[in-house]
């Protein structure tokens, strides 16, 4: 059975583009439209990696990661932030929240897949 | 690409308009020398300022909302269209995956193994036919041996007949001698007669054996001829079967190889198309960036009317300068991309930087 990755982004086209890249590499993909919606997906199912945007309505990505890390089942789930933000302050905030990588859009699928392969849980 | 250039230009125009109105008030203020004409000019100036202020308010209330609405409308249309395009491309990619899988199904390693296994099994069948043919050939050889043995037996039968004839002659001579001897040879004559009878019996038995040997030989020769004919016929049939089986398998093998080649070419082409589409999909990520920039521009335009109202809150006698710096700072704080900061600083479009990945 393939590994499951949660994509969190308020942009449908970004979720689709990322989804195409991940599904093409054999991953199972589930989606959240913002941080609040994504938290409802963390219902105990096995998730091997989370890819989250930063700037989202209802709940931003940094807050979502902080809340996700409080859940015992997802405390050690690796997180990649995928965002247009590139400032050092934001990166530090992401790292403090528990993210393992920061990818600035637009991403190239091979680069993204390499980062996913490096961080995804076994 | 609509970006912060529009933002900077728009806010600068609005700020300039407000500054122009204030500048005119300052240039034509009450410090200018003159008597009643000065009061007239002051009244005209006040009217002009009031009219200008009113027009500025009207501009703020009617024009800027339209700018904002058009930008937001365009942003939403772009987002909807790009999302639909990405969905279409995603469907195409999925269909290409299906086509790729289907093109590989007819000829896989499993099917090639089945073909090789079938070839081997057909070869075993032809081999079994060869074995049966060889068995028949051995039977023919055995029959040939029987013919030879029968010929030997015929010779031996002829020998027996000759011996019987010789014996008969000897017995006859013995009988003649016995008669010539007279009474002393009477017993010998009896023995001679018995021997002659035995010789006759042997001779007739030998003749019957000879006849039977002839019959056996004829039967064996017939069977031998039939067997030889069957061997020749079946040998021809087996050779023909082998030739046809080999030809059919060669044709099938050629067909399988052609299908493999076509399947490989189709797979390469399909994979290439899929790769091109996936690369193209990467470009749709720019919709997200453009949407954000347009949103920042829209929000900046929306912040102008309240700023203008605040500057005019005290009426024309207490007009405050419009703080363009504050508007620009508000805009700058909304930026989420490094290119927006670069355009803000230079006022000119900049290229998007290569994607970067930072591992913590």
Short mmCIF file of C-alpha atoms in Angstrom, two decimals:
data_model
loop_
_atom_site.label_atom_id
_atom_site.label_comp_id
_atom_site.label_asym_id
_atom_site.label_seq_id
_atom_site.Cartn_x
_atom_site.Cartn_y
_atom_site.Cartn_z
CA UNK A 1 0.00 0.00 0.00
CA UNK A 2 1.30 3.50 -0.94
CA UNK A 3 2.18 6.26 1.49
CA UNK A 4 -0.32 9.01 2.23
CA UNK A 5 0.47 12.71 2.00
CA UNK A 6 -1.78 15.55 3.18
CA UNK A 7 -1.74 18.69 1.00
CA UNK A 8 -3.03 21.89 2.59
CA UNK A 9 -3.52 24.95 0.34
CA UNK A 10 -6.37 27.36 -0.29
CA UNK A 11 -5.54 27.41 -4.01
CA UNK A 12 -7.29 24.57 -5.89
CA UNK A 13 -4.82 24.75 -8.76
CA UNK A 14 -1.84 24.39 -6.41
CA UNK A 15 -3.44 21.39 -4.72
CA UNK A 16 -4.06 19.84 -8.13
CA UNK A 17 -0.55 20.48 -9.42
CA UNK A 18 1.06 19.09 -6.28
CA UNK A 19 -1.39 16.18 -6.32
CA UNK A 20 -0.51 15.28 -9.90
CA UNK A 21 3.19 15.23 -9.08
CA UNK A 22 2.70 13.12 -5.95
CA UNK A 23 0.19 10.68 -7.43
CA UNK A 24 2.48 10.22 -10.43
CA UNK A 25 5.18 9.12 -7.97
CA UNK A 26 2.84 6.61 -6.36
CA UNK A 27 1.70 8.49 -3.30
CA UNK A 28 -1.89 8.62 -2.03
CA UNK A 29 -3.01 12.23 -1.62
CA UNK A 30 -5.64 13.81 0.63
CA UNK A 31 -6.40 17.54 0.59
CA UNK A 32 -7.29 20.34 2.97
CA UNK A 33 -8.46 23.77 1.78
CA UNK A 34 -7.04 25.59 4.80
CA UNK A 35 -5.56 24.90 8.21
CA UNK A 36 -8.90 24.42 9.92
CA UNK A 37 -10.12 21.99 7.27
CA UNK A 38 -6.82 20.12 7.35
CA UNK A 39 -7.09 19.53 11.10
CA UNK A 40 -10.31 17.61 10.48
CA UNK A 41 -8.33 15.22 8.24
CA UNK A 42 -6.01 14.39 11.13
CA UNK A 43 -8.46 11.90 12.54
CA UNK A 44 -6.02 9.15 13.36
CA UNK A 45 -5.44 7.87 9.83
CA UNK A 46 -1.82 7.21 8.92
CA UNK A 47 -0.26 10.21 7.22
CA UNK A 48 3.37 9.95 6.19
CA UNK A 49 3.98 13.61 5.29
CA UNK A 50 2.22 16.99 5.35
CA UNK A 51 2.72 19.72 2.73
CA UNK A 52 1.20 23.01 3.80
CA UNK A 53 0.86 26.54 2.44
CA UNK A 54 1.43 29.45 4.82
CA UNK A 55 -1.06 32.18 3.85
CA UNK A 56 -4.53 30.68 4.09
CA UNK A 57 -7.92 31.87 5.36
CA UNK A 58 -9.49 30.53 8.59
CA UNK A 59 -6.17 29.14 9.84
CA UNK A 60 -2.73 29.91 8.43
CA UNK A 61 -0.11 27.25 7.83
CA UNK A 62 2.14 28.07 10.77
CA UNK A 63 -0.76 27.80 13.21
CA UNK A 64 -1.94 24.59 11.54
CA UNK A 65 1.46 22.97 11.96
CA UNK A 66 1.60 24.02 15.61
CA UNK A 67 -1.85 22.51 16.23
CA UNK A 68 -1.03 19.34 14.29
CA UNK A 69 2.11 18.76 16.33
CA UNK A 70 0.00 18.77 19.48
CA UNK A 71 -1.84 15.66 18.30
CA UNK A 72 -0.03 12.51 19.54
CA UNK A 73 -0.57 10.61 16.28
CA UNK A 74 1.04 13.37 14.23
CA UNK A 75 3.67 14.69 16.58
CA UNK A 76 6.47 13.24 14.48
CA UNK A 77 4.85 13.58 11.05
CA UNK A 78 7.28 15.53 8.85
CA UNK A 79 6.01 18.82 7.40
CA UNK A 80 7.10 20.70 4.28
CA UNK A 81 5.96 24.31 3.98
CA UNK A 82 5.09 25.18 0.34
CA UNK A 83 4.62 28.92 -0.03
CA UNK A 84 5.38 32.10 -1.93
CA UNK A 85 6.93 33.50 1.27
CA UNK A 86 10.71 33.51 1.28
CA UNK A 87 11.60 35.82 4.15
CA UNK A 88 13.92 34.59 6.89
CA UNK A 89 11.45 35.58 9.62
CA UNK A 90 8.77 33.37 8.12
CA UNK A 91 11.21 30.51 7.65
CA UNK A 92 12.22 30.72 11.29
CA UNK A 93 8.55 30.68 12.29
CA UNK A 94 8.04 27.56 10.21
CA UNK A 95 11.06 25.87 11.68
CA UNK A 96 9.92 26.74 15.21
CA UNK A 97 6.48 25.32 14.48
CA UNK A 98 8.08 22.02 13.50
CA UNK A 99 8.46 22.13 9.74
CA UNK A 100 11.36 20.17 8.22
CA UNK A 101 11.65 22.01 4.92
CA UNK A 102 10.61 25.27 3.25
CA UNK A 103 9.82 25.21 -0.49
CA UNK A 104 9.21 28.49 -2.32
CA UNK A 105 6.69 28.42 -5.17
CA UNK A 106 6.84 27.83 -8.06
CA UNK A 107 8.39 24.43 -7.41
CA UNK A 108 9.78 21.99 -9.94
CA UNK A 109 8.24 18.54 -9.52
CA UNK A 110 11.60 16.70 -9.42
CA UNK A 111 12.81 18.99 -6.62
CA UNK A 112 9.60 18.58 -4.68
CA UNK A 113 9.61 14.81 -5.11
CA UNK A 114 13.24 14.65 -3.98
CA UNK A 115 12.36 16.59 -0.82
CA UNK A 116 9.33 14.35 -0.22
CA UNK A 117 11.40 11.20 -0.70
CA UNK A 118 13.97 12.53 1.73
CA UNK A 119 11.48 13.38 4.49
CA UNK A 120 8.52 11.02 4.12
CA UNK A 121 8.05 8.62 7.00
CA UNK A 122 9.03 4.98 6.35
CA UNK B 1 2.27 40.40 -15.15
CA UNK B 2 0.16 42.66 -12.94
CA UNK B 3 2.23 43.27 -9.91
CA UNK B 4 3.39 45.91 -7.51
CA UNK B 5 4.21 48.25 -10.44
CA UNK B 6 0.48 48.86 -10.75
CA UNK B 7 0.27 49.27 -7.01
CA UNK B 8 3.00 51.86 -6.86
CA UNK B 9 1.66 53.77 -9.85
CA UNK B 10 -1.92 53.74 -8.60
CA UNK B 11 -1.14 54.88 -5.09
CA UNK B 12 1.29 57.48 -6.38
CA UNK B 13 -1.39 58.94 -8.69
CA UNK B 14 -3.90 59.10 -5.86
CA UNK B 15 -1.39 60.64 -3.49
CA UNK B 16 -0.37 63.17 -6.14
CA UNK B 17 -3.97 64.19 -6.69
CA UNK B 18 -4.43 64.86 -3.01
CA UNK B 19 -1.09 66.65 -2.79
CA UNK B 20 -1.95 68.78 -5.79
CA UNK B 21 -5.11 69.98 -4.12
CA UNK B 22 -3.22 70.81 -0.93
CA UNK B 23 -0.39 72.43 -2.88
CA UNK B 24 -2.82 74.71 -4.68
CA UNK B 25 -4.31 75.74 -1.34
CA UNK B 26 -0.86 76.51 -0.01
CA UNK B 27 0.20 78.51 -3.08
CA UNK B 28 -2.96 80.56 -3.09
CA UNK B 29 -3.26 80.93 0.72
CA UNK B 30 -4.10 84.04 2.68
CA UNK B 31 -0.41 85.15 2.93
CA UNK B 32 -0.51 86.75 -0.48
CA UNK B 33 -0.59 90.57 -0.34
CA UNK B 34 -3.60 92.57 -1.62
CA UNK B 35 -6.80 94.35 -0.43
CA UNK B 36 -10.31 93.40 -1.45
CA UNK B 37 -8.98 91.57 -4.50
CA UNK B 38 -7.14 89.38 -2.05
CA UNK B 39 -10.40 88.57 -0.28
CA UNK B 40 -12.01 87.84 -3.63
CA UNK B 41 -9.12 85.64 -4.60
CA UNK B 42 -9.31 83.91 -1.21
CA UNK B 43 -13.00 83.25 -1.74
CA UNK B 44 -12.40 81.93 -5.23
CA UNK B 45 -9.55 79.80 -3.93
CA UNK B 46 -11.74 78.41 -1.12
CA UNK B 47 -14.44 77.56 -3.64
CA UNK B 48 -11.90 75.93 -5.88
CA UNK B 49 -10.47 73.94 -3.02
CA UNK B 50 -13.91 72.89 -1.89
CA UNK B 51 -14.85 71.87 -5.40
CA UNK B 52 -11.62 70.00 -5.80
CA UNK B 53 -12.05 68.32 -2.47
CA UNK B 54 -15.57 67.29 -3.42
CA UNK B 55 -14.36 65.93 -6.74
CA UNK B 56 -11.63 64.04 -4.98
CA UNK B 57 -14.19 62.49 -2.69
CA UNK B 58 -16.33 61.60 -5.65
CA UNK B 59 -13.29 60.12 -7.34
CA UNK B 60 -12.57 58.12 -4.24
CA UNK B 61 -16.14 56.90 -3.96
CA UNK B 62 -16.79 56.12 -7.60
CA UNK B 63 -13.52 55.38 -9.38
CA UNK B 64 -11.39 53.52 -6.88
CA UNK B 65 -14.10 51.00 -6.01
CA UNK B 66 -14.37 50.23 -9.70
CA UNK B 67 -10.64 49.70 -9.92
CA UNK B 68 -10.84 47.39 -6.95
CA UNK B 69 -13.87 45.57 -8.31
CA UNK B 70 -12.27 45.02 -11.72
CA UNK B 71 -9.08 43.74 -10.16
CA UNK B 72 -10.96 41.36 -7.88
CA UNK B 73 -13.19 40.23 -10.74
CA UNK B 74 -10.15 39.55 -12.92
CA UNK B 75 -8.42 37.74 -10.09
CA UNK B 76 -11.41 35.49 -9.51
CA UNK B 77 -11.90 34.81 -13.22
CA UNK B 78 -8.25 33.91 -13.58
CA UNK B 79 -8.41 31.63 -10.55
CA UNK B 80 -11.53 29.91 -11.86
CA UNK B 81 -10.14 29.51 -15.38
CA UNK B 82 -6.75 28.26 -14.22
CA UNK B 83 -8.37 25.85 -11.80
CA UNK B 84 -10.54 24.48 -14.62
CA UNK B 85 -7.50 24.21 -16.90
CA UNK B 86 -5.52 22.36 -14.27
CA UNK B 87 -8.45 19.99 -13.76
CA UNK B 88 -8.55 19.33 -17.52
CA UNK B 89 -4.84 18.69 -17.63
CA UNK B 90 -5.11 16.43 -14.60
CA UNK B 91 -7.76 14.43 -16.45
CA UNK B 92 -5.50 14.22 -19.51
CA UNK B 93 -2.64 12.99 -17.34
CA UNK B 94 -4.91 10.35 -15.82
CA UNK B 95 -6.07 9.25 -19.28
CA UNK B 96 -2.47 9.06 -20.44
CA UNK B 97 -1.69 6.86 -17.45
CA UNK B 98 -4.55 4.58 -18.46
CA UNK B 99 -3.38 4.49 -22.07
CA UNK B 100 0.15 3.79 -20.92
CA UNK B 101 -1.01 0.89 -18.80
CA UNK B 102 -3.21 -0.50 -21.57
CA UNK B 103 -0.41 -0.28 -24.13
CA UNK B 104 1.81 -2.37 -21.92
CA UNK B 105 -0.78 -5.07 -21.25
CA UNK B 106 -0.73 -6.96 -24.61
CA UNK B 107 2.94 -7.67 -24.45
CA UNK B 108 4.61 -7.97 -21.12
CA UNK B 109 7.32 -10.20 -19.85
CA UNK B 110 4.60 -12.59 -18.67
CA UNK B 111 3.21 -12.88 -22.19
CA UNK B 112 6.69 -13.37 -23.61
CA UNK B 113 7.25 -16.17 -21.10
CA UNK B 114 3.94 -17.75 -22.15
CA UNK B 115 5.02 -17.59 -25.79
CA UNK B 116 8.35 -19.24 -25.01
CA UNK B 117 6.59 -21.89 -22.90
CA UNK B 118 4.13 -22.57 -25.72
CA UNK B 119 7.00 -22.89 -28.20
CA UNK B 120 8.67 -25.38 -25.89
CA UNK B 121 5.50 -27.42 -25.44
CA UNK B 122 4.82 -27.55 -29.18
CA UNK B 123 8.38 -28.65 -29.62
CA UNK B 124 7.73 -31.46 -27.17
CA UNK B 125 4.67 -32.52 -29.18
CA UNK B 126 6.70 -32.63 -32.39
CA UNK B 127 9.40 -34.45 -30.48
CA UNK B 128 6.86 -37.04 -29.33
CA UNK B 129 5.82 -37.55 -32.95
CA UNK B 130 9.47 -38.00 -33.83
CA UNK B 131 9.74 -40.59 -31.07
CA UNK B 132 6.74 -42.52 -32.39
CA UNK B 133 8.23 -42.41 -35.87
CA UNK B 134 11.52 -43.74 -34.57
CA UNK B 135 9.64 -46.56 -32.83
CA UNK B 136 8.00 -47.47 -36.12
CA UNK B 137 11.35 -47.44 -37.84
CA UNK B 138 12.67 -49.84 -35.23
CA UNK B 139 9.63 -52.06 -35.90
CA UNK B 140 10.48 -52.02 -39.59
CA UNK B 141 14.01 -53.04 -38.74
CA UNK B 142 12.68 -55.92 -36.60
CA UNK B 143 10.50 -57.02 -39.51
CA UNK B 144 13.55 -56.93 -41.77
CA UNK B 145 15.31 -59.15 -39.25
CA UNK B 146 12.33 -61.51 -39.30
CA UNK B 147 12.52 -61.70 -43.07
CA UNK B 148 16.18 -62.60 -42.80
CA UNK B 149 15.46 -65.23 -40.15
CA UNK B 150 12.66 -66.63 -42.26
CA UNK B 151 15.00 -66.87 -45.22
CA UNK B 152 17.45 -68.77 -43.04
CA UNK B 153 14.66 -71.08 -41.96
CA UNK B 154 13.71 -71.64 -45.61
CA UNK B 155 17.30 -72.59 -46.33
CA UNK B 156 17.30 -74.96 -43.41
CA UNK B 157 14.02 -76.46 -44.66
CA UNK B 158 15.56 -77.02 -48.07
CA UNK B 159 18.50 -78.66 -46.32
CA UNK B 160 16.13 -80.97 -44.44
CA UNK B 161 14.41 -81.92 -47.69
CA UNK B 162 17.75 -82.63 -49.30
CA UNK B 163 18.77 -84.70 -46.31
CA UNK B 164 15.48 -86.59 -46.54
CA UNK B 165 16.04 -87.27 -50.22
CA UNK B 166 19.58 -88.45 -49.56
CA UNK B 167 18.31 -90.64 -46.77
CA UNK B 168 15.63 -92.05 -49.03
CA UNK B 169 18.26 -92.94 -51.65
CA UNK B 170 20.44 -94.53 -49.02
CA UNK B 171 17.48 -96.50 -47.74
CA UNK B 172 16.67 -97.63 -51.24
CA UNK B 173 20.25 -98.72 -51.82
CA UNK B 174 20.18 -100.48 -48.46
CA UNK B 175 17.01 -102.34 -49.45
CA UNK B 176 18.57 -103.37 -52.73
CA UNK B 177 21.71 -104.64 -50.95
CA UNK B 178 19.58 -106.45 -48.40
CA UNK B 179 17.76 -108.30 -51.21
CA UNK B 180 21.00 -109.13 -52.88
CA UNK B 181 22.35 -110.62 -49.64
CA UNK B 182 19.29 -112.81 -49.32
CA UNK B 183 17.92 -114.15 -46.04
CA UNK B 184 20.83 -112.75 -44.03
CA UNK B 185 19.91 -109.30 -45.17
CA UNK B 186 16.15 -109.59 -44.49
CA UNK B 187 16.29 -107.78 -41.16
CA UNK B 188 18.49 -105.11 -42.65
CA UNK B 189 16.00 -104.81 -45.48
CA UNK B 190 13.23 -104.17 -42.98
CA UNK B 191 15.32 -101.45 -41.34
CA UNK B 192 15.98 -99.99 -44.75
CA UNK B 193 12.30 -99.90 -45.47
CA UNK B 194 11.64 -98.15 -42.17
CA UNK B 195 14.39 -95.66 -42.87
CA UNK B 196 12.95 -95.01 -46.33
CA UNK B 197 9.56 -94.37 -44.80
CA UNK B 198 11.15 -91.95 -42.29
CA UNK B 199 12.97 -90.28 -45.12
CA UNK B 200 9.71 -89.91 -47.02
CA UNK B 201 8.09 -88.49 -43.90
CA UNK B 202 10.98 -86.08 -43.37
CA UNK B 203 10.84 -85.06 -46.94
CA UNK B 204 7.10 -84.32 -46.89
CA UNK B 205 7.52 -82.49 -43.55
CA UNK B 206 10.37 -80.51 -45.07
CA UNK B 207 8.18 -79.62 -48.03
CA UNK B 208 5.37 -78.50 -45.77
CA UNK B 209 7.85 -76.44 -43.74
CA UNK B 210 9.09 -74.91 -46.94
CA UNK B 211 5.56 -74.02 -47.97
CA UNK B 212 4.83 -72.54 -44.56
CA UNK B 213 8.10 -70.59 -44.62
CA UNK B 214 7.02 -69.18 -47.96
CA UNK B 215 3.67 -68.16 -46.49
CA UNK B 216 5.35 -66.58 -43.42
CA UNK B 217 7.78 -64.80 -45.66
CA UNK B 218 4.98 -63.46 -47.82
CA UNK B 219 3.11 -62.24 -44.70
CA UNK B 220 6.20 -60.64 -43.24
CA UNK B 221 7.09 -59.06 -46.55
CA UNK B 222 3.58 -57.61 -46.77
CA UNK B 223 3.76 -56.24 -43.23
CA UNK B 224 7.25 -54.96 -43.87
CA UNK B 225 6.16 -53.15 -47.05
CA UNK B 226 3.19 -51.65 -45.24
CA UNK B 227 5.32 -50.58 -42.31
CA UNK B 228 7.89 -49.04 -44.59
CA UNK B 229 5.17 -47.21 -46.42
CA UNK B 230 3.70 -45.94 -43.10
CA UNK B 231 7.10 -44.86 -41.86
CA UNK B 232 7.71 -42.94 -45.02
CA UNK B 233 4.27 -41.33 -44.90
CA UNK B 234 4.42 -40.44 -41.22
CA UNK B 235 7.96 -39.22 -41.56
CA UNK B 236 6.78 -36.88 -44.25
CA UNK B 237 3.85 -35.77 -42.09
CA UNK B 238 6.04 -35.16 -39.02
CA UNK B 239 8.53 -33.18 -41.07
CA UNK B 240 5.67 -31.16 -42.53
CA UNK B 241 4.17 -30.59 -39.05
CA UNK B 242 7.51 -29.44 -37.70
CA UNK B 243 7.98 -27.06 -40.61
CA UNK B 244 4.50 -25.60 -40.15
CA UNK B 245 4.81 -25.31 -36.37
CA UNK B 246 8.15 -23.56 -36.74
CA UNK B 247 6.69 -21.23 -39.37
CA UNK B 248 3.66 -20.41 -37.20
CA UNK B 249 5.85 -19.82 -34.15
CA UNK B 250 8.23 -17.68 -36.18
CA UNK B 251 5.30 -15.61 -37.43
CA UNK B 252 3.94 -15.30 -33.90
CA UNK B 253 7.36 -14.40 -32.60
CA UNK B 254 7.71 -11.73 -35.24
CA UNK B 255 4.25 -10.44 -34.37
CA UNK B 256 5.09 -10.38 -30.66
CA UNK B 257 8.31 -8.51 -31.36
CA UNK B 258 6.47 -5.97 -33.53
CA UNK B 259 3.88 -5.51 -30.80
CA UNK B 260 6.62 -5.11 -28.21
CA UNK B 261 8.30 -2.52 -30.37
CA UNK B 262 5.04 -0.63 -30.95
CA UNK B 263 4.20 -0.88 -27.28
CA UNK B 264 7.60 0.50 -26.36
CA UNK B 265 7.25 3.37 -28.84
CA UNK B 266 3.74 4.12 -27.60
CA UNK B 267 4.95 4.05 -24.04
CA UNK B 268 7.78 6.44 -24.83
CA UNK B 269 5.46 8.82 -26.69
CA UNK B 270 2.82 8.68 -23.97
CA UNK B 271 5.39 9.20 -21.28
CA UNK B 272 6.80 12.14 -23.21
CA UNK B 273 3.38 13.74 -23.57
CA UNK B 274 2.65 13.18 -19.92
CA UNK B 275 5.97 14.75 -18.96
CA UNK B 276 5.33 17.79 -21.13
CA UNK B 277 1.90 18.28 -19.59
CA UNK B 278 3.26 17.91 -16.08
CA UNK B 279 5.93 20.50 -16.87
CA UNK B 280 3.26 22.81 -18.25
CA UNK B 281 1.22 22.37 -15.09
CA UNK B 282 4.12 23.83 -13.11
CA UNK B 283 3.47 27.15 -14.86
CA UNK B 284 -0.02 27.27 -13.42
CA UNK B 285 1.53 27.88 -10.04
CA UNK B 286 1.99 31.45 -11.18
CA UNK B 287 -1.77 31.91 -10.87
CA UNK B 288 -1.33 31.72 -7.11
CA UNK B 289 1.40 34.39 -7.15
CA UNK B 290 -0.53 36.66 -9.50
CA UNK B 291 -3.67 36.24 -7.45
CA UNK B 292 -1.86 37.27 -4.30
CA UNK B 293 -0.32 40.33 -5.94
CA UNK B 294 -3.65 41.42 -7.35
CA UNK B 295 -5.17 40.97 -3.92
CA UNK B 296 -2.53 43.22 -2.39
CA UNK B 297 -3.19 45.88 -5.07
CA UNK B 298 -6.92 45.60 -4.48
CA UNK B 299 -6.50 46.01 -0.72
CA UNK B 300 -4.26 49.05 -1.22
CA UNK B 301 -6.81 50.69 -3.51
CA UNK B 302 -9.53 49.91 -0.97
CA UNK B 303 -7.51 51.67 1.73
CA UNK B 304 -7.37 54.95 -0.24
CA UNK B 305 -10.97 56.17 0.32
CA UNK B 306 -10.75 55.90 4.14
CA UNK B 307 -7.37 57.67 4.07
CA UNK B 308 -8.85 60.46 1.95
CA UNK B 309 -11.85 60.76 4.24
CA UNK B 310 -9.54 61.07 7.19
CA UNK B 311 -7.52 63.81 5.44
CA UNK B 312 -10.74 65.74 4.72
CA UNK B 313 -12.41 65.07 8.05
CA UNK B 314 -11.87 68.61 9.24
CA UNK B 315 -13.36 70.17 6.11
CA UNK B 316 -11.61 72.38 3.59
CA UNK B 317 -10.33 74.70 6.28
CA UNK B 318 -8.49 71.86 7.97
CA UNK B 319 -7.37 69.67 5.12
CA UNK B 320 -4.63 67.26 6.09
CA UNK B 321 -2.01 66.01 3.64
CA UNK B 322 -2.66 62.54 2.40
CA UNK B 323 -0.01 60.29 3.81
CA UNK B 324 1.17 58.38 0.71
CA UNK B 325 4.04 56.99 2.71
CA UNK B 326 1.56 55.30 5.06
CA UNK B 327 -0.32 53.83 2.13
CA UNK B 328 2.87 52.51 0.63
CA UNK B 329 3.98 51.04 3.96
CA UNK B 330 0.61 49.36 4.35
CA UNK B 331 1.06 47.90 0.89
CA UNK B 332 4.59 46.79 1.67
CA UNK B 333 3.47 44.99 4.82
CA UNK B 334 1.02 42.92 2.78
CA UNK B 335 3.78 41.57 0.52
CA UNK B 336 4.42 37.82 0.70
CA UNK B 337 6.92 37.42 -2.14
CA UNK B 338 10.46 38.66 -2.53
CA UNK B 339 9.66 39.93 -6.03
CA UNK B 340 7.03 42.28 -4.59
CA UNK B 341 9.66 43.84 -2.32
CA UNK B 342 12.02 44.17 -5.29
CA UNK B 343 9.43 45.90 -7.44
CA UNK B 344 8.50 48.14 -4.51
CA UNK B 345 12.08 49.26 -4.24
CA UNK B 346 12.82 49.62 -7.96
CA UNK B 347 9.45 50.50 -9.41
CA UNK B 348 10.19 48.21 -12.33
CA UNK B 349 9.17 44.64 -13.12
CA UNK B 350 11.52 41.89 -11.96
CA UNK B 351 11.94 38.26 -12.99
CA UNK B 352 10.70 35.52 -10.70
CA UNK B 353 13.51 33.81 -8.88
CA UNK B 354 14.22 30.13 -9.20
CA UNK B 355 12.46 27.94 -6.67
CA UNK B 356 14.49 27.21 -3.57
CA UNK B 357 14.25 24.49 -0.96
CA UNK B 358 15.54 24.97 2.56
CA UNK B 359 15.91 21.97 4.84
CA UNK B 360 15.88 22.58 8.58
#
